Short mmCIF file of N, CA and C in Angstrom, two decimals:
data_model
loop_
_atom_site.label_atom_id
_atom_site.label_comp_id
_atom_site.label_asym_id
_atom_site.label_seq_id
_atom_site.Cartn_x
_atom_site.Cartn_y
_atom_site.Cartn_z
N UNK A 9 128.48 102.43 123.31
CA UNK A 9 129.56 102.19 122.37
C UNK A 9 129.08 101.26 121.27
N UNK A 10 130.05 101.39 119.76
CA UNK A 10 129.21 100.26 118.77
C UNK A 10 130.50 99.41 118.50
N UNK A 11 129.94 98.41 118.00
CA UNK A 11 130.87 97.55 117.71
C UNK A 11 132.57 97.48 117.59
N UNK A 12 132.94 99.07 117.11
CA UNK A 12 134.16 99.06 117.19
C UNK A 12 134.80 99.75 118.14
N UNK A 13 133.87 99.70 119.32
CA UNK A 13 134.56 101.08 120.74
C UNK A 13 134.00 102.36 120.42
N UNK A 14 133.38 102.74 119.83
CA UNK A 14 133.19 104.19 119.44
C UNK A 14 132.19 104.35 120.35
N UNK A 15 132.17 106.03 120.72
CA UNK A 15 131.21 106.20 121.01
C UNK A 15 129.83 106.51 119.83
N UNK A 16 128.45 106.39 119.84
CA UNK A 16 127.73 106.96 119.33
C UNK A 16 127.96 108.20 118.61
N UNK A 17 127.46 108.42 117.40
CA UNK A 17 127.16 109.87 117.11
C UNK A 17 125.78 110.70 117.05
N UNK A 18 124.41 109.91 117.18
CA UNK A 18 123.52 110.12 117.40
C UNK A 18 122.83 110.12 118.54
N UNK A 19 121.41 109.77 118.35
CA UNK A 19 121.06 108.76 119.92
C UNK A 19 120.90 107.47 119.43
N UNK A 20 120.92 107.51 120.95
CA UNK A 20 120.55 105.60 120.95
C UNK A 20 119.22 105.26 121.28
N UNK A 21 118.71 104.26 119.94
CA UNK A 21 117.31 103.25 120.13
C UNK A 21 117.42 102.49 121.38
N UNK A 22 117.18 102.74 122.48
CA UNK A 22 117.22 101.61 123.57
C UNK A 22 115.83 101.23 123.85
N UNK A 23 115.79 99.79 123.61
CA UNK A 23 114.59 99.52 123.56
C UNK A 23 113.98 99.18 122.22
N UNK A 24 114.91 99.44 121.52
CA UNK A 24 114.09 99.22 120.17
C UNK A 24 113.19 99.95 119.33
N UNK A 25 112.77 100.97 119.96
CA UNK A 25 111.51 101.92 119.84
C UNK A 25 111.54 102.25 118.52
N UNK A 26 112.55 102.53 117.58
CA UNK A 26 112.19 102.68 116.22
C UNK A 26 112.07 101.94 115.54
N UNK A 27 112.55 100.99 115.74
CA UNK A 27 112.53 99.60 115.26
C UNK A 27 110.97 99.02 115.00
N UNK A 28 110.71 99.44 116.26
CA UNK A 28 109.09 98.80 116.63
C UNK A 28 108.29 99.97 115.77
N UNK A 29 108.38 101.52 115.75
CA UNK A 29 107.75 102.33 115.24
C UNK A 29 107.22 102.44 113.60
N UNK A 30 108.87 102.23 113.09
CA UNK A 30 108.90 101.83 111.45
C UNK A 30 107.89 100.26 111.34
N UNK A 31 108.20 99.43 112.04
CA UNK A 31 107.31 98.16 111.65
C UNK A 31 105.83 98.46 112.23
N UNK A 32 105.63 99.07 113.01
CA UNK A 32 104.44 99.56 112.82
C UNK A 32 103.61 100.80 111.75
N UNK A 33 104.29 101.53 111.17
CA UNK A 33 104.35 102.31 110.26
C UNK A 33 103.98 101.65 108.65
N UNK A 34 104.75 100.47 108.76
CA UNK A 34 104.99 99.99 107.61
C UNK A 34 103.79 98.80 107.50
N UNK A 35 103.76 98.27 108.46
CA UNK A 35 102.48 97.48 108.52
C UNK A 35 100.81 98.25 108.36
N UNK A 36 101.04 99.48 108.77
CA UNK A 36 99.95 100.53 108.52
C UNK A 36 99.45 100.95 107.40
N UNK A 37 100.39 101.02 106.95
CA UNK A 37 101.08 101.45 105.13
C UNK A 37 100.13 100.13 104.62
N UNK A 38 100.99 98.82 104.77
CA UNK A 38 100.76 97.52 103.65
C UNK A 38 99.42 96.64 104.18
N UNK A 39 99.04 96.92 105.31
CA UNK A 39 97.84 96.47 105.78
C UNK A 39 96.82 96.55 104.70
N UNK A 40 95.87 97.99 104.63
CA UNK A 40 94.65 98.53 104.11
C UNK A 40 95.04 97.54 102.65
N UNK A 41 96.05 97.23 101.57
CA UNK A 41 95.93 97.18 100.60
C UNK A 41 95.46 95.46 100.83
N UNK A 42 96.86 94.82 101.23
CA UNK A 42 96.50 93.55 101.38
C UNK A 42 95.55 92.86 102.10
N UNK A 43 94.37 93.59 102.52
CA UNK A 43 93.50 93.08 102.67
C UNK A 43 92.43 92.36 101.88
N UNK A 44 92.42 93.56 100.67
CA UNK A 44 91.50 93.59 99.77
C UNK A 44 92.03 92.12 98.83
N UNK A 45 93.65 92.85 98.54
CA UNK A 45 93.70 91.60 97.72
C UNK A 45 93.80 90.18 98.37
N UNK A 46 94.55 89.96 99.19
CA UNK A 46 94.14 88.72 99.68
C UNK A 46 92.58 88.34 99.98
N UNK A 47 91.73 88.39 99.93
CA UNK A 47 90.52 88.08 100.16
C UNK A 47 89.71 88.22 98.90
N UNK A 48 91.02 87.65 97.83
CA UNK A 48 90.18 87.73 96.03
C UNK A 48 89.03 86.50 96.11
N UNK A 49 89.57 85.59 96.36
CA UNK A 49 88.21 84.41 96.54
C UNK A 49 86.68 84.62 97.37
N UNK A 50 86.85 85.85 98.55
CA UNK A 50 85.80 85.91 98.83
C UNK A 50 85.37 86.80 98.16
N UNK A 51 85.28 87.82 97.71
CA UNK A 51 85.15 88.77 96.48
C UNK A 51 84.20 88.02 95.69
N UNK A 52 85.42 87.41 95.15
CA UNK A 52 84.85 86.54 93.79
C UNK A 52 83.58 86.21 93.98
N UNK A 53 83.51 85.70 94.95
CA UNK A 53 82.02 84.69 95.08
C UNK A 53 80.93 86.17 95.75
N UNK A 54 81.12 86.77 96.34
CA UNK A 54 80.25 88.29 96.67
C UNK A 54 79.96 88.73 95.32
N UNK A 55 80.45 88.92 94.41
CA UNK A 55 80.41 89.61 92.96
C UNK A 55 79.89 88.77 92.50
N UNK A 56 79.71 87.37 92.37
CA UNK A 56 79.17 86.66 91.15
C UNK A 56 77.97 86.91 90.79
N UNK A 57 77.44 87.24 89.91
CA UNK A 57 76.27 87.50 89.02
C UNK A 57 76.61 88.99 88.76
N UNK A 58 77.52 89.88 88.42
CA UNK A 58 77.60 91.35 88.44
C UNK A 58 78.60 91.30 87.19
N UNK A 59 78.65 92.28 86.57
CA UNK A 59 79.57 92.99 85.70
C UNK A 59 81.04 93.21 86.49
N UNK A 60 81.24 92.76 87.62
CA UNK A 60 82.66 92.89 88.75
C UNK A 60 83.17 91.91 88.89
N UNK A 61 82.57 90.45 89.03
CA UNK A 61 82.74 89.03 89.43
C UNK A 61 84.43 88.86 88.25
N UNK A 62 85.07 89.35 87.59
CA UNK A 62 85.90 89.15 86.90
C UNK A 62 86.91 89.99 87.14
N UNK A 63 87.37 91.59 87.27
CA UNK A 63 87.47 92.35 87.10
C UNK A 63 88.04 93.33 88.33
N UNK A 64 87.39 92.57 89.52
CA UNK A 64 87.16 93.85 90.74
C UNK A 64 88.50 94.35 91.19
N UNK A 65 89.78 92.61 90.83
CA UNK A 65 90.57 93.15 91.71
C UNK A 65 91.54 94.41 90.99
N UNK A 66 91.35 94.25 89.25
CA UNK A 66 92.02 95.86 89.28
C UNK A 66 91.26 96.67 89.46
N UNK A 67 89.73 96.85 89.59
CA UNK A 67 89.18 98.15 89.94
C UNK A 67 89.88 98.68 91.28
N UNK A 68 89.74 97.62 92.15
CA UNK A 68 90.46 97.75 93.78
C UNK A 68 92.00 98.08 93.52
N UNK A 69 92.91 97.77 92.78
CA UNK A 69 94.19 98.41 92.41
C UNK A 69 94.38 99.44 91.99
N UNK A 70 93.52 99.85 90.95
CA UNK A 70 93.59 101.17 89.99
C UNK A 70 92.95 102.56 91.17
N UNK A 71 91.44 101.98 91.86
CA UNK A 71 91.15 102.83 92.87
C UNK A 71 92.39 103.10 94.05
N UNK A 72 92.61 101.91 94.50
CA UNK A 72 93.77 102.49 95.87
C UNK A 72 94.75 103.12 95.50
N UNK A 73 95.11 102.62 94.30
CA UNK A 73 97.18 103.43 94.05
C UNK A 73 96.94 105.37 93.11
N UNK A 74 95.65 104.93 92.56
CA UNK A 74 95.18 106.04 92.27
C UNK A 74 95.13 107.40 93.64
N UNK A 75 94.46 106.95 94.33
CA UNK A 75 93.94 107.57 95.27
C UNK A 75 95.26 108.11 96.21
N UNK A 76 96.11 106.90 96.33
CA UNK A 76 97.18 107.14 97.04
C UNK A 76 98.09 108.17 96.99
N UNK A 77 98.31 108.03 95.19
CA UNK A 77 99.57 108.68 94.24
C UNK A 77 99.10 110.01 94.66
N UNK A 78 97.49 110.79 94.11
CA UNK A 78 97.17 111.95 94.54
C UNK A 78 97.45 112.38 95.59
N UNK A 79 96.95 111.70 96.55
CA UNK A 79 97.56 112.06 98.05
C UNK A 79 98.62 112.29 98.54
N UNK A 80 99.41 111.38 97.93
CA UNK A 80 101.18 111.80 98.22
C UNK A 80 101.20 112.91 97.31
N UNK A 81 100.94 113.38 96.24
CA UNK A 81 100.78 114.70 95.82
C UNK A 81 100.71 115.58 96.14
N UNK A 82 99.12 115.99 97.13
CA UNK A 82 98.66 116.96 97.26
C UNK A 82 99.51 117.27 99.12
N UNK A 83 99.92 115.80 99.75
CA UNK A 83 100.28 115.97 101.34
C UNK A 83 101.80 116.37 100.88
N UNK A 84 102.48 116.05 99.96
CA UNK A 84 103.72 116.47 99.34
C UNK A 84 103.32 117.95 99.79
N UNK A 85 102.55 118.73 98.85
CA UNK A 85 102.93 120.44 98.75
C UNK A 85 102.06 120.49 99.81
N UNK A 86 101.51 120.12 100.84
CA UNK A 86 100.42 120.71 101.86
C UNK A 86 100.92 120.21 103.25
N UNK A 87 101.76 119.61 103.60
CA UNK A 87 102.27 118.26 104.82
C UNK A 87 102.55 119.58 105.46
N UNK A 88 102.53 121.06 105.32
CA UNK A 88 102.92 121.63 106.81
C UNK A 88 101.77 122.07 107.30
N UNK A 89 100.09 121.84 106.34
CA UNK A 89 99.68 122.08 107.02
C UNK A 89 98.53 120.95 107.71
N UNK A 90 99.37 119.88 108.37
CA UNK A 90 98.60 118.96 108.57
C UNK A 90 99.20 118.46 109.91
N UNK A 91 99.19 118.83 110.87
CA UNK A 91 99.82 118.33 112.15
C UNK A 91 100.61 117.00 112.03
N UNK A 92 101.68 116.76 112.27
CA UNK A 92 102.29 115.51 112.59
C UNK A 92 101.60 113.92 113.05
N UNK A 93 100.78 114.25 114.43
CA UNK A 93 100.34 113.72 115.11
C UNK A 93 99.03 113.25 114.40
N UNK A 94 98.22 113.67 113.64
CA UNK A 94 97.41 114.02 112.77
C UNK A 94 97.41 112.95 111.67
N UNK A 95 98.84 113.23 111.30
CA UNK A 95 99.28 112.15 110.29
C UNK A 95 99.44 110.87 110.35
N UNK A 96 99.32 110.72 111.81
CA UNK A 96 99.65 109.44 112.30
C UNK A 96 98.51 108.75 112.72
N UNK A 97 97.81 109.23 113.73
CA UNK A 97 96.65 108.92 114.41
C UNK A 97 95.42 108.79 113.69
N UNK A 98 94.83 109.79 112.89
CA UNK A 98 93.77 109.47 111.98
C UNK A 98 93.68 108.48 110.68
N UNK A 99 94.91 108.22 109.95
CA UNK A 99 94.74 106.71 108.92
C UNK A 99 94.50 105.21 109.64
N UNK A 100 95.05 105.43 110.89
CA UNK A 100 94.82 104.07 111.82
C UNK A 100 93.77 103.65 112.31
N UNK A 101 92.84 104.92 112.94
CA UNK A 101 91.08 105.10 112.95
C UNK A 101 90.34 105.14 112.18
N UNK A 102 91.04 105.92 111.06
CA UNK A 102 89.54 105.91 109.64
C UNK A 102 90.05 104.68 109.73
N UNK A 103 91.04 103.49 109.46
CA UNK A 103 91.42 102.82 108.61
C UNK A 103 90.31 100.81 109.48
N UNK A 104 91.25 101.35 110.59
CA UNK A 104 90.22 100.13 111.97
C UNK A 104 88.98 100.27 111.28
N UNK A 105 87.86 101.67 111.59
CA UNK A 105 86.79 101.59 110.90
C UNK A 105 86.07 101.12 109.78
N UNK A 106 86.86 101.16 108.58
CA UNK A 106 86.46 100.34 107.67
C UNK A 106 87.05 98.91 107.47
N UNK A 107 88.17 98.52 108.38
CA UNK A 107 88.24 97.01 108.51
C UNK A 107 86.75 97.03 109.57
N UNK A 108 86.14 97.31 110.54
CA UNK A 108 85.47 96.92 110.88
C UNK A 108 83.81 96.89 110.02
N UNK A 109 83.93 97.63 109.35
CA UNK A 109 82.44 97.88 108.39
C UNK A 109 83.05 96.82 107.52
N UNK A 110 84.49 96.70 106.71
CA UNK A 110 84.32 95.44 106.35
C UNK A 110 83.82 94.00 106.79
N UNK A 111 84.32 93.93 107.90
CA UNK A 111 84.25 92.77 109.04
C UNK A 111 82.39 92.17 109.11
N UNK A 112 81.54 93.42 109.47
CA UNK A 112 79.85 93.43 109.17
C UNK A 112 79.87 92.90 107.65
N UNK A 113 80.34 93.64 107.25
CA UNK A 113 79.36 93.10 105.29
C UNK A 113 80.03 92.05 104.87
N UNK A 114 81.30 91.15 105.75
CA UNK A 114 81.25 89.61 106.00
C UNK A 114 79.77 88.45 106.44
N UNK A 115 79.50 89.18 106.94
CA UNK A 115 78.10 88.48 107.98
C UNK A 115 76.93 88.81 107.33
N UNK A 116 76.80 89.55 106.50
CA UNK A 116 75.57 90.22 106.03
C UNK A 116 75.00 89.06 104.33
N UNK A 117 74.27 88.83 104.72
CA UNK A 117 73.40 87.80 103.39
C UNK A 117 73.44 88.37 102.20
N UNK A 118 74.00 87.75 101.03
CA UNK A 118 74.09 88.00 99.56
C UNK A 118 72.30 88.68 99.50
N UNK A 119 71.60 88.17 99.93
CA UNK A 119 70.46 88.60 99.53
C UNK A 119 69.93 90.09 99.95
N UNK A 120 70.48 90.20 101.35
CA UNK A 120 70.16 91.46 101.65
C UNK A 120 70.77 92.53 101.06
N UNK A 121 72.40 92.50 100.38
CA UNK A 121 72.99 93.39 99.98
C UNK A 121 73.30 92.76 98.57
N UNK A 122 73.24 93.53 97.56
CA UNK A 122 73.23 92.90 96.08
C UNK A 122 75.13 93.39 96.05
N UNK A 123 75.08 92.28 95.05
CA UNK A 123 76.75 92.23 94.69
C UNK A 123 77.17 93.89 94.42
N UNK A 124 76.61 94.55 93.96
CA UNK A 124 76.78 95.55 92.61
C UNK A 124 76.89 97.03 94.35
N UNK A 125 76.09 96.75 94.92
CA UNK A 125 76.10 97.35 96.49
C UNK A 125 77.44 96.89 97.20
N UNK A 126 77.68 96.13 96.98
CA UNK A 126 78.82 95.59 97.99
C UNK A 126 80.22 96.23 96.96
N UNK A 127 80.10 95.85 95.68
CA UNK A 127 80.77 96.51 95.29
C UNK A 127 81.35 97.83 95.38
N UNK A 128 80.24 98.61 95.26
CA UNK A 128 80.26 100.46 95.55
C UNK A 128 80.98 100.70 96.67
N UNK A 129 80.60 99.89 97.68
CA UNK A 129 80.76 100.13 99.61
C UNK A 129 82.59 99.77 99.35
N UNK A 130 82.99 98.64 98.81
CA UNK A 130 84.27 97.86 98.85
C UNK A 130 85.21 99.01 98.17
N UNK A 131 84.44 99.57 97.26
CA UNK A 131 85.38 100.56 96.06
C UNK A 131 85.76 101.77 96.77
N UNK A 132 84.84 102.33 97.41
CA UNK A 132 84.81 103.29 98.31
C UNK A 132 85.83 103.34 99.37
N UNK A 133 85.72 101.96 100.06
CA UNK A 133 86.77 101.60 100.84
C UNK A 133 88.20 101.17 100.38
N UNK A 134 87.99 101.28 99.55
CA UNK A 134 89.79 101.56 98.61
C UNK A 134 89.98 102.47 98.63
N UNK A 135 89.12 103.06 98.13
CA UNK A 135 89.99 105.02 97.76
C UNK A 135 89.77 105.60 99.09
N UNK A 136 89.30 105.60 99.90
CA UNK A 136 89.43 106.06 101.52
C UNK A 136 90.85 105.58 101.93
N UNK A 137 91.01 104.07 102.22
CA UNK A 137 92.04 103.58 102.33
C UNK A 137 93.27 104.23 101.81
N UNK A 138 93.63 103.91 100.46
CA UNK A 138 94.48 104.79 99.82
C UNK A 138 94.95 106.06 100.06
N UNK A 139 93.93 106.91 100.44
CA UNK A 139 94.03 108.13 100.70
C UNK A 139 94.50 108.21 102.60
N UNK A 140 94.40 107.33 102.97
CA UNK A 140 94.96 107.35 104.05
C UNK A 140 96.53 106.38 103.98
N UNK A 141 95.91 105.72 103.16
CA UNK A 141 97.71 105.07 103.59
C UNK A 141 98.81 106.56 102.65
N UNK A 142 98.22 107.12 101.89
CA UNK A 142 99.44 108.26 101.56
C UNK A 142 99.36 109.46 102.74
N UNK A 143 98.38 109.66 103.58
CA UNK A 143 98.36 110.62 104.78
C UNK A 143 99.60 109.84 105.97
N UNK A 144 99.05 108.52 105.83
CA UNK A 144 100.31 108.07 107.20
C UNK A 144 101.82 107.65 106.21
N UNK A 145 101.62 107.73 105.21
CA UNK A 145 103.37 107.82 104.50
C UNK A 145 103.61 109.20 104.53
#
């Protein structure tokens, strides 16, 4: 029953389960982006001496929302042919994966990897990203 004696007209969340599903959904969604940008200061200092050290974080904006917009595009006219389950499960794995390749080229010496390299790898990992956060929207 809801608040006013009624019975239901749907089902009932018991348990919360959508509750929990959407905030996991949505955190899936806003994760991949705010990573990048919150972590402008370490950037900054990875880029310094490059043509990026100024600049990167709209390259990293223009690449992800770019990437995204298409995707909601193309999964717009194509979403029947992409399994459900599909939609869900693979942006969360590609996505772990490159937080974790990010996570390595944390640890890895300015010297061994040149800014302008780290760059490419980071840019890359936007428009992957992107393209997955419009597969799990």
């Amino acid at each position: 029953m809801d608040r006013n004696g009624a019975e239901p007209k749907g089902p009932v969340d018991t348990g919360y389960v959508a509750y929990l599903i959407f905030f996991l959904m949505g955190a899936g969604t806003l994760l991949p982006w705010n990573i990048f940008i919150n972590a402008a200061p370490y950037f900054k200092v990875r880029f310094e001496g490059t043509n990026f050290s100024d600049n990167f974080e709209s390259f990293f904006g223009i690449g992800f929302n770019i990437t995204n917009v298409l995707g909601l595009w193309l999964l717009t006219k194509h979403q029947h042919r992409v399994p459900p389950r599909t939609r869900v499960i693979l942006p969360f794995l590609v996505n772990s994966a490159i937080f974790i390749l990010t996570t390595i080229l944390c640890v890895v010496s300015p010297s061994q990897l040149g800014g302008n390299a780290l760059f490419v790898i980071t840019m890359l990992s936007c428009l992957i990203m992107g393209g997955q956060a419009a597969l799990l929207q």
